[in-house]
Structure formats: structure tokens, C-alpha cells
Amino acid sequence: MTISSSIVSPATICYWFTSHQKEGAAKLANVSSDYCQLALQGPDAIGILRKLTDVPLADIKYYHFTEGQVDGVPAIVSRTGYTGEDGFEVYAAAEKATQIWNKLLDAGNYGSDTGVLPCGLAARNTLRLEAGMALYGHEINEDTTLLEANLGWICKLNKSDFIGREALAKQKEAGVPRRLVGFEVTERGIARDEQDVVMNGERVGRVTSGSPAPYLKKNIGMAYVPTEIASEGQEIQIDVRGKLVGAQIVKTPFYKREK
């Protein structure tokens, strides 16, 4: 890869709980404006961030975090990137965002042919899509279930009771009526969110995420379709602003990084 990592603009929503010994005296405050979040993503992320911190980055497991200092600034360092690549997120005081941002650019040799590049959320979203990762508000929402979204592996139905367990158990026993699939566009056109999936002239589903995939040099997307047609190689069409464009269901993820 020529672009090994990317940094996104400072933005996060944080909530801070302050508890007291007295029962029921917990306090909830929105402190979003007090903190920044800088995300460094890519195969060289650990080497770049290591230049700015003594935090044992290699010891942080995926979806875990620790506390320490980054460029001398107290911070939370997490490993929860949603891009399909390795990466870290730095949470620190908002007024330190510019300092850490500039130091990350310097540590990543910004400006060189193989250096780190700033990256916006739309660009990050193409990485998320290439990796076949479901995003809330797109592939998952209040109208979908984990089983439909191929996320049953994160939910253990044989453990203690929880809200929605009965509904999921019934759906698992009966079989899901629809499934989330990945597709590649096979004709000229770009599928976009909320466009219809068509088969034999009938609407059979909807696109949840659709975009060009810069790394793969293809136009790809994810969509919900009836389970009976949710098989690799199935030909479908996408209604792209009134024009039916050919596509084919393919295996996901579209891209998988080397371990």
C-alpha cells in the first residue's frame, strides 16, 4: 500500500458517569465538546503511533482500550477502528487536538509518497464498505435483526435472558425471511443507499450501502434481499435513478486485510 494510514477530523460523542457512594446519586453529563477523537488507521498505524507514546500498543486487543499519554497529553487509546485495517483512536482534551493531529502527520511522514494522508468520513466509509462491515443506520437499525444482518455470532441465545431474545429465537427456528448480501455492479453505474434491488421486474429489496470501492476499483454495495435468492452468483438489478443496472451477489467481505 502506498497510503498506509489515515487520520480523521476530531469528532466524538462522549458521556461521563460520575458515581457517588449514595445509591441513586449517579450523574450523567454530555461532555462531547470537552474531548477530541483522532483515528489513525492502516497497516503502519502501530509503528506511527509508537513514536508518540509509551503505551504498549501491541497489548491492546481489538475493541479494547487503555489510558496513557500521547505526545505528553493524557489520553485514552483504543483499538476499535471500523475500516477493515488495524488502527488506533486517541481521545484527549479538545484543545490538544491540533497538537496531536500535527504530530501524527509528522510521525507518519505526511507529504511523502508512502506517508500518512488526512481522510474524511466519506472516504473512511468506502473502507468500511470494502471490509463488509455493517453500519448502524444503514445495514442495522430498529427494523433489522442480528440474524438478518449475519451478526448472529455476536449474540448467544443460550445465555441469560435479554430484551429481544424470544423474537430472535423464533426467527432462528423459522428461518430468516431476508438476508444481508454483498454485490458487485456488473454494468455501468454506481449503486447508492436506499435504491431498490430488482429481480424479474419486481422490487425484492433495498441497497443499504453503495459506493465505488477505490482500492478494489469496482462499484460495490450491500443490500437486503429475500433469503431464497441470497446466494453467491445470483444476478440482480439495481434501480439507479430510474435505470436498471446489472449486479451480482458476491461473497463478503469484499476485501480482507492480511494478518
mmCIF file of C-alpha atoms in Angstrom:
data_model
loop_
_atom_site.group_PDB
_atom_site.id
_atom_site.type_symbol
_atom_site.label_atom_id
_atom_site.label_comp_id
_atom_site.label_asym_id
_atom_site.label_seq_id
_atom_site.Cartn_x
_atom_site.Cartn_y
_atom_site.Cartn_z
ATOM 1 C CA MET A 1 0.000 0.000 0.000
ATOM 2 C CA THR A 2 1.216 3.485 -0.817
ATOM 3 C CA ILE A 3 -1.163 5.102 1.687
ATOM 4 C CA SER A 4 -0.525 3.210 4.884
ATOM 5 C CA SER A 5 -2.724 5.107 7.297
ATOM 6 C CA SER A 6 -5.301 7.864 7.522
ATOM 7 C CA ILE A 7 -6.368 10.385 10.122
ATOM 8 C CA VAL A 8 -9.911 11.704 10.539
ATOM 9 C CA SER A 9 -11.012 15.032 11.883
ATOM 10 C CA PRO A 10 -11.563 15.403 15.645
ATOM 11 C CA ALA A 11 -15.124 14.397 16.465
ATOM 12 C CA THR A 12 -16.736 12.188 19.046
ATOM 13 C CA ILE A 13 -19.629 11.976 21.433
ATOM 14 C CA CYS A 14 -18.550 11.096 24.945
ATOM 15 C CA TYR A 15 -20.589 10.621 28.070
ATOM 16 C CA TRP A 16 -19.079 10.703 31.510
ATOM 17 C CA PHE A 17 -20.596 8.998 34.505
ATOM 18 C CA THR A 18 -19.796 10.350 37.968
ATOM 19 C CA SER A 19 -20.886 7.948 40.657
ATOM 20 C CA HIS A 20 -21.257 8.549 44.353
ATOM 21 C CA GLN A 21 -21.471 6.225 47.296
ATOM 22 C CA LYS A 22 -25.062 7.226 47.905
ATOM 23 C CA GLU A 23 -27.364 4.888 45.971
ATOM 24 C CA GLY A 24 -29.103 6.556 43.014
ATOM 25 C CA ALA A 25 -26.790 9.585 43.019
ATOM 26 C CA ALA A 26 -25.108 8.908 39.681
ATOM 27 C CA LYS A 27 -24.756 11.914 37.390
ATOM 28 C CA LEU A 28 -24.849 11.844 33.592
ATOM 29 C CA ALA A 29 -23.296 14.692 31.609
ATOM 30 C CA ASN A 30 -22.705 15.221 27.899
ATOM 31 C CA VAL A 31 -19.037 16.212 27.621
ATOM 32 C CA SER A 32 -18.686 15.865 23.849
ATOM 33 C CA SER A 33 -17.197 19.331 23.417
ATOM 34 C CA ASP A 34 -14.506 18.597 26.010
ATOM 35 C CA TYR A 35 -12.879 15.797 24.009
ATOM 36 C CA CYS A 36 -11.472 15.133 20.566
ATOM 37 C CA GLN A 37 -11.020 11.831 18.784
ATOM 38 C CA LEU A 38 -8.234 11.235 16.263
ATOM 39 C CA ALA A 39 -8.281 7.923 14.392
ATOM 40 C CA LEU A 40 -5.131 6.502 12.839
ATOM 41 C CA GLN A 41 -5.928 3.582 10.522
ATOM 42 C CA GLY A 42 -3.779 1.355 8.323
ATOM 43 C CA PRO A 43 -1.153 -1.388 8.421
ATOM 44 C CA ASP A 44 1.537 1.035 9.660
ATOM 45 C CA ALA A 45 -0.624 2.543 12.417
ATOM 46 C CA ILE A 46 1.141 0.820 15.293
ATOM 47 C CA GLY A 47 4.578 1.926 14.087
ATOM 48 C CA ILE A 48 3.488 5.534 13.624
ATOM 49 C CA LEU A 49 1.665 5.926 16.935
ATOM 50 C CA ARG A 50 4.507 4.199 18.799
ATOM 51 C CA LYS A 51 6.673 7.252 18.064
ATOM 52 C CA LEU A 52 4.398 9.388 20.226
ATOM 53 C CA THR A 53 3.552 7.143 23.174
ATOM 54 C CA ASP A 54 4.901 4.623 25.658
ATOM 55 C CA VAL A 55 1.525 2.882 25.801
ATOM 56 C CA PRO A 56 2.081 -0.840 24.983
ATOM 57 C CA LEU A 57 0.030 -0.681 21.781
ATOM 58 C CA ALA A 58 0.594 -4.306 20.798
ATOM 59 C CA ASP A 59 -1.054 -5.405 24.051
ATOM 60 C CA ILE A 60 -4.324 -3.620 23.275
ATOM 61 C CA LYS A 61 -6.747 -6.191 21.907
ATOM 62 C CA TYR A 62 -9.292 -5.341 19.215
ATOM 63 C CA TYR A 63 -12.242 -3.483 20.773
ATOM 64 C CA HIS A 64 -10.283 -2.760 23.945
ATOM 65 C CA PHE A 65 -8.646 0.415 25.262
ATOM 66 C CA THR A 66 -6.157 1.690 27.787
ATOM 67 C CA GLU A 67 -5.029 5.008 29.250
ATOM 68 C CA GLY A 68 -1.697 6.736 28.896
ATOM 69 C CA GLN A 69 -0.066 9.717 27.253
ATOM 70 C CA VAL A 70 0.242 10.615 23.565
ATOM 71 C CA ASP A 71 2.825 13.320 22.852
ATOM 72 C CA GLY A 72 2.740 14.076 26.571
ATOM 73 C CA VAL A 73 -1.030 14.545 26.610
ATOM 74 C CA PRO A 74 -3.219 12.372 28.893
ATOM 75 C CA ALA A 75 -5.365 10.232 26.606
ATOM 76 C CA ILE A 76 -7.438 7.127 26.121
ATOM 77 C CA VAL A 77 -6.059 4.909 23.355
ATOM 78 C CA SER A 78 -8.453 2.381 21.845
ATOM 79 C CA ARG A 79 -8.238 -0.188 19.057
ATOM 80 C CA THR A 80 -11.750 -0.108 17.651
ATOM 81 C CA GLY A 81 -11.277 1.121 14.086
ATOM 82 C CA TYR A 82 -14.074 0.288 11.642
ATOM 83 C CA THR A 83 -12.124 0.331 8.385
ATOM 84 C CA GLY A 84 -11.048 -3.273 7.886
ATOM 85 C CA GLU A 85 -7.467 -2.302 8.772
ATOM 86 C CA ASP A 86 -5.574 -2.179 12.034
ATOM 87 C CA GLY A 87 -5.678 1.147 13.772
ATOM 88 C CA PHE A 88 -5.991 3.189 16.939
ATOM 89 C CA GLU A 89 -8.103 6.031 18.245
ATOM 90 C CA VAL A 90 -6.800 8.741 20.541
ATOM 91 C CA TYR A 91 -9.253 10.531 22.873
ATOM 92 C CA ALA A 92 -7.854 13.635 24.520
ATOM 93 C CA ALA A 93 -8.758 17.154 25.636
ATOM 94 C CA ALA A 94 -10.287 19.089 22.739
ATOM 95 C CA GLU A 95 -7.715 21.856 22.956
ATOM 96 C CA LYS A 96 -4.955 19.305 22.304
ATOM 97 C CA ALA A 97 -6.464 18.107 19.014
ATOM 98 C CA THR A 98 -4.320 20.289 16.761
ATOM 99 C CA GLN A 99 -1.131 19.342 18.617
ATOM 100 C CA ILE A 100 -1.730 15.599 18.337
ATOM 101 C CA TRP A 101 -3.020 15.896 14.755
ATOM 102 C CA ASN A 102 0.168 17.642 13.615
ATOM 103 C CA LYS A 103 2.420 15.214 15.480
ATOM 104 C CA LEU A 104 0.650 12.239 13.873
ATOM 105 C CA LEU A 105 1.177 13.782 10.447
ATOM 106 C CA ASP A 106 4.863 14.317 11.198
ATOM 107 C CA ALA A 107 5.301 10.805 12.618
ATOM 108 C CA GLY A 108 3.599 9.370 9.528
ATOM 109 C CA ASN A 109 5.811 11.264 7.057
ATOM 110 C CA TYR A 110 2.945 13.287 5.657
ATOM 111 C CA GLY A 111 3.797 14.598 2.207
ATOM 112 C CA SER A 112 5.915 11.628 1.133
ATOM 113 C CA ASP A 113 4.754 9.109 -1.469
ATOM 114 C CA THR A 114 4.151 6.483 1.203
ATOM 115 C CA GLY A 115 3.166 8.767 4.065
ATOM 116 C CA VAL A 116 0.006 9.183 6.069
ATOM 117 C CA LEU A 117 -2.842 11.167 4.496
ATOM 118 C CA PRO A 118 -5.740 13.062 6.098
ATOM 119 C CA CYS A 119 -9.028 11.321 5.379
ATOM 120 C CA GLY A 120 -12.650 12.418 5.772
ATOM 121 C CA LEU A 121 -15.602 10.342 6.914
ATOM 122 C CA ALA A 122 -16.891 9.688 3.377
ATOM 123 C CA ALA A 123 -13.532 8.199 2.389
ATOM 124 C CA ARG A 124 -13.452 6.135 5.583
ATOM 125 C CA ASN A 125 -16.896 4.833 4.718
ATOM 126 C CA THR A 126 -15.560 3.288 1.494
ATOM 127 C CA LEU A 127 -13.027 1.350 3.593
ATOM 128 C CA ARG A 128 -15.782 0.186 5.919
ATOM 129 C CA LEU A 129 -17.845 -0.961 2.956
ATOM 130 C CA GLU A 130 -14.933 -2.752 1.274
ATOM 131 C CA ALA A 131 -14.444 -4.668 4.512
ATOM 132 C CA GLY A 132 -18.142 -5.627 4.519
ATOM 133 C CA MET A 133 -18.783 -4.086 7.941
ATOM 134 C CA ALA A 134 -22.371 -3.300 8.924
ATOM 135 C CA LEU A 135 -23.057 0.294 9.960
ATOM 136 C CA TYR A 136 -25.904 1.445 12.190
ATOM 137 C CA GLY A 137 -28.421 3.457 10.207
ATOM 138 C CA HIS A 138 -27.528 1.515 7.088
ATOM 139 C CA GLU A 139 -27.264 -2.263 7.469
ATOM 140 C CA ILE A 140 -28.537 -2.360 11.031
ATOM 141 C CA ASN A 141 -31.343 -0.394 12.649
ATOM 142 C CA GLU A 142 -34.533 -0.923 14.670
ATOM 143 C CA ASP A 143 -36.159 -2.717 11.727
ATOM 144 C CA THR A 144 -33.477 -5.404 11.307
ATOM 145 C CA THR A 145 -32.300 -8.309 13.424
ATOM 146 C CA LEU A 146 -28.838 -9.633 14.090
ATOM 147 C CA LEU A 147 -29.699 -12.824 12.247
ATOM 148 C CA GLU A 148 -30.762 -10.981 9.106
ATOM 149 C CA ALA A 149 -27.559 -8.926 9.225
ATOM 150 C CA ASN A 150 -25.320 -12.030 9.545
ATOM 151 C CA LEU A 151 -24.346 -10.925 13.048
ATOM 152 C CA GLY A 152 -25.739 -13.879 14.954
ATOM 153 C CA TRP A 153 -22.212 -14.778 16.054
ATOM 154 C CA ILE A 154 -22.190 -11.859 18.491
ATOM 155 C CA CYS A 155 -25.389 -12.956 20.258
ATOM 156 C CA LYS A 156 -25.564 -16.068 22.448
ATOM 157 C CA LEU A 157 -29.182 -17.149 22.695
ATOM 158 C CA ASN A 158 -28.386 -19.915 25.195
ATOM 159 C CA LYS A 159 -27.223 -17.473 27.851
ATOM 160 C CA SER A 160 -29.301 -15.373 30.238
ATOM 161 C CA ASP A 161 -32.491 -13.652 29.144
ATOM 162 C CA PHE A 162 -32.388 -10.283 27.413
ATOM 163 C CA ILE A 163 -34.742 -7.958 25.536
ATOM 164 C CA GLY A 164 -35.471 -9.433 22.115
ATOM 165 C CA ARG A 165 -34.242 -12.927 22.893
ATOM 166 C CA GLU A 166 -37.629 -14.554 22.306
ATOM 167 C CA ALA A 167 -38.073 -12.857 18.934
ATOM 168 C CA LEU A 168 -34.587 -13.883 17.824
ATOM 169 C CA ALA A 169 -35.111 -17.471 18.962
ATOM 170 C CA LYS A 170 -38.357 -17.687 16.978
ATOM 171 C CA GLN A 171 -36.728 -16.221 13.886
ATOM 172 C CA LYS A 172 -33.792 -18.590 14.131
ATOM 173 C CA GLU A 173 -36.136 -21.558 14.369
ATOM 174 C CA ALA A 174 -38.369 -20.411 11.495
ATOM 175 C CA GLY A 175 -35.547 -19.114 9.334
ATOM 176 C CA VAL A 176 -34.827 -15.508 8.405
ATOM 177 C CA PRO A 177 -37.028 -14.122 5.605
ATOM 178 C CA ARG A 178 -34.257 -11.909 4.238
ATOM 179 C CA ARG A 179 -30.512 -11.652 4.409
ATOM 180 C CA LEU A 180 -27.855 -9.011 4.047
ATOM 181 C CA VAL A 181 -25.680 -9.691 0.989
ATOM 182 C CA GLY A 182 -22.838 -8.023 -0.840
ATOM 183 C CA PHE A 183 -22.956 -7.294 -4.544
ATOM 184 C CA GLU A 184 -20.760 -6.007 -7.349
ATOM 185 C CA VAL A 185 -22.196 -3.816 -10.076
ATOM 186 C CA THR A 186 -21.546 -5.523 -13.438
ATOM 187 C CA GLU A 187 -22.719 -2.710 -15.704
ATOM 188 C CA ARG A 188 -22.014 0.996 -15.907
ATOM 189 C CA GLY A 189 -23.465 2.676 -12.841
ATOM 190 C CA ILE A 190 -22.996 3.238 -9.103
ATOM 191 C CA ALA A 191 -25.458 1.848 -6.575
ATOM 192 C CA ARG A 192 -26.359 4.140 -3.696
ATOM 193 C CA ASP A 193 -28.073 3.784 -0.326
ATOM 194 C CA GLU A 194 -31.855 3.197 -0.364
ATOM 195 C CA GLN A 195 -32.046 2.287 -4.064
ATOM 196 C CA ASP A 196 -34.254 -0.658 -4.991
ATOM 197 C CA VAL A 197 -32.996 -4.140 -5.764
ATOM 198 C CA VAL A 198 -34.964 -5.571 -8.679
ATOM 199 C CA MET A 199 -35.340 -9.116 -9.984
ATOM 200 C CA ASN A 200 -37.579 -10.207 -12.841
ATOM 201 C CA GLY A 201 -39.071 -6.737 -12.935
ATOM 202 C CA GLU A 202 -40.118 -6.731 -9.277
ATOM 203 C CA ARG A 203 -38.676 -4.883 -6.306
ATOM 204 C CA VAL A 204 -37.205 -7.501 -3.986
ATOM 205 C CA GLY A 205 -35.002 -5.495 -1.640
ATOM 206 C CA ARG A 206 -33.079 -2.318 -0.984
ATOM 207 C CA VAL A 207 -29.475 -1.156 -1.005
ATOM 208 C CA THR A 208 -28.152 -0.321 2.453
ATOM 209 C CA SER A 209 -24.706 0.942 1.377
ATOM 210 C CA GLY A 210 -23.384 1.535 -2.122
ATOM 211 C CA SER A 211 -20.251 3.222 -3.396
ATOM 212 C CA PRO A 212 -17.246 2.987 -5.660
ATOM 213 C CA ALA A 213 -14.501 0.939 -3.994
ATOM 214 C CA PRO A 214 -11.276 2.849 -4.748
ATOM 215 C CA TYR A 215 -8.915 0.101 -3.611
ATOM 216 C CA LEU A 216 -10.790 -2.665 -5.429
ATOM 217 C CA LYS A 217 -11.534 -0.488 -8.473
ATOM 218 C CA LYS A 218 -15.136 -1.724 -8.560
ATOM 219 C CA ASN A 219 -18.577 -0.406 -7.711
ATOM 220 C CA ILE A 220 -19.960 -2.392 -4.796
ATOM 221 C CA GLY A 221 -22.726 -2.390 -2.238
ATOM 222 C CA MET A 222 -24.703 -4.281 0.372
ATOM 223 C CA ALA A 223 -28.427 -4.957 0.306
ATOM 224 C CA TYR A 224 -31.223 -6.910 1.948
ATOM 225 C CA VAL A 225 -32.832 -9.496 -0.328
ATOM 226 C CA PRO A 226 -35.142 -12.487 0.248
ATOM 227 C CA THR A 227 -33.253 -15.469 1.638
ATOM 228 C CA GLU A 228 -34.217 -17.679 -1.313
ATOM 229 C CA ILE A 229 -32.182 -15.543 -3.731
ATOM 230 C CA ALA A 230 -29.356 -14.600 -1.327
ATOM 231 C CA SER A 231 -26.779 -16.857 -2.935
ATOM 232 C CA GLU A 232 -23.393 -16.171 -4.493
ATOM 233 C CA GLY A 233 -23.573 -15.616 -8.231
ATOM 234 C CA GLN A 234 -27.245 -14.576 -8.229
ATOM 235 C CA GLU A 235 -27.915 -11.916 -10.862
ATOM 236 C CA ILE A 236 -29.890 -8.874 -9.687
ATOM 237 C CA GLN A 237 -30.503 -5.322 -10.835
ATOM 238 C CA ILE A 238 -30.258 -2.009 -9.032
ATOM 239 C CA ASP A 239 -32.634 0.831 -9.829
ATOM 240 C CA VAL A 240 -30.154 3.689 -10.270
ATOM 241 C CA ARG A 241 -32.323 6.803 -10.696
ATOM 242 C CA GLY A 242 -34.802 5.008 -12.916
ATOM 243 C CA LYS A 243 -32.279 2.934 -14.870
ATOM 244 C CA LEU A 244 -31.893 -0.782 -14.104
ATOM 245 C CA VAL A 245 -28.212 -1.595 -13.731
ATOM 246 C CA GLY A 246 -26.933 -5.176 -13.594
ATOM 247 C CA ALA A 247 -25.234 -6.545 -10.466
ATOM 248 C CA GLN A 248 -24.245 -9.890 -8.974
ATOM 249 C CA ILE A 249 -24.332 -11.142 -5.403
ATOM 250 C CA VAL A 250 -20.814 -11.946 -4.183
ATOM 251 C CA LYS A 251 -19.131 -13.234 -1.047
ATOM 252 C CA THR A 252 -18.239 -10.723 1.641
ATOM 253 C CA PRO A 253 -16.058 -9.182 2.835
ATOM 254 C CA PHE A 254 -15.060 -7.672 -0.473
ATOM 255 C CA TYR A 255 -11.602 -7.013 0.992
ATOM 256 C CA LYS A 256 -9.830 -8.740 3.850
ATOM 257 C CA ARG A 257 -6.525 -7.487 5.188
ATOM 258 C CA GLU A 258 -3.537 -9.738 5.645
ATOM 259 C CA LYS A 259 -2.952 -10.692 9.276
#
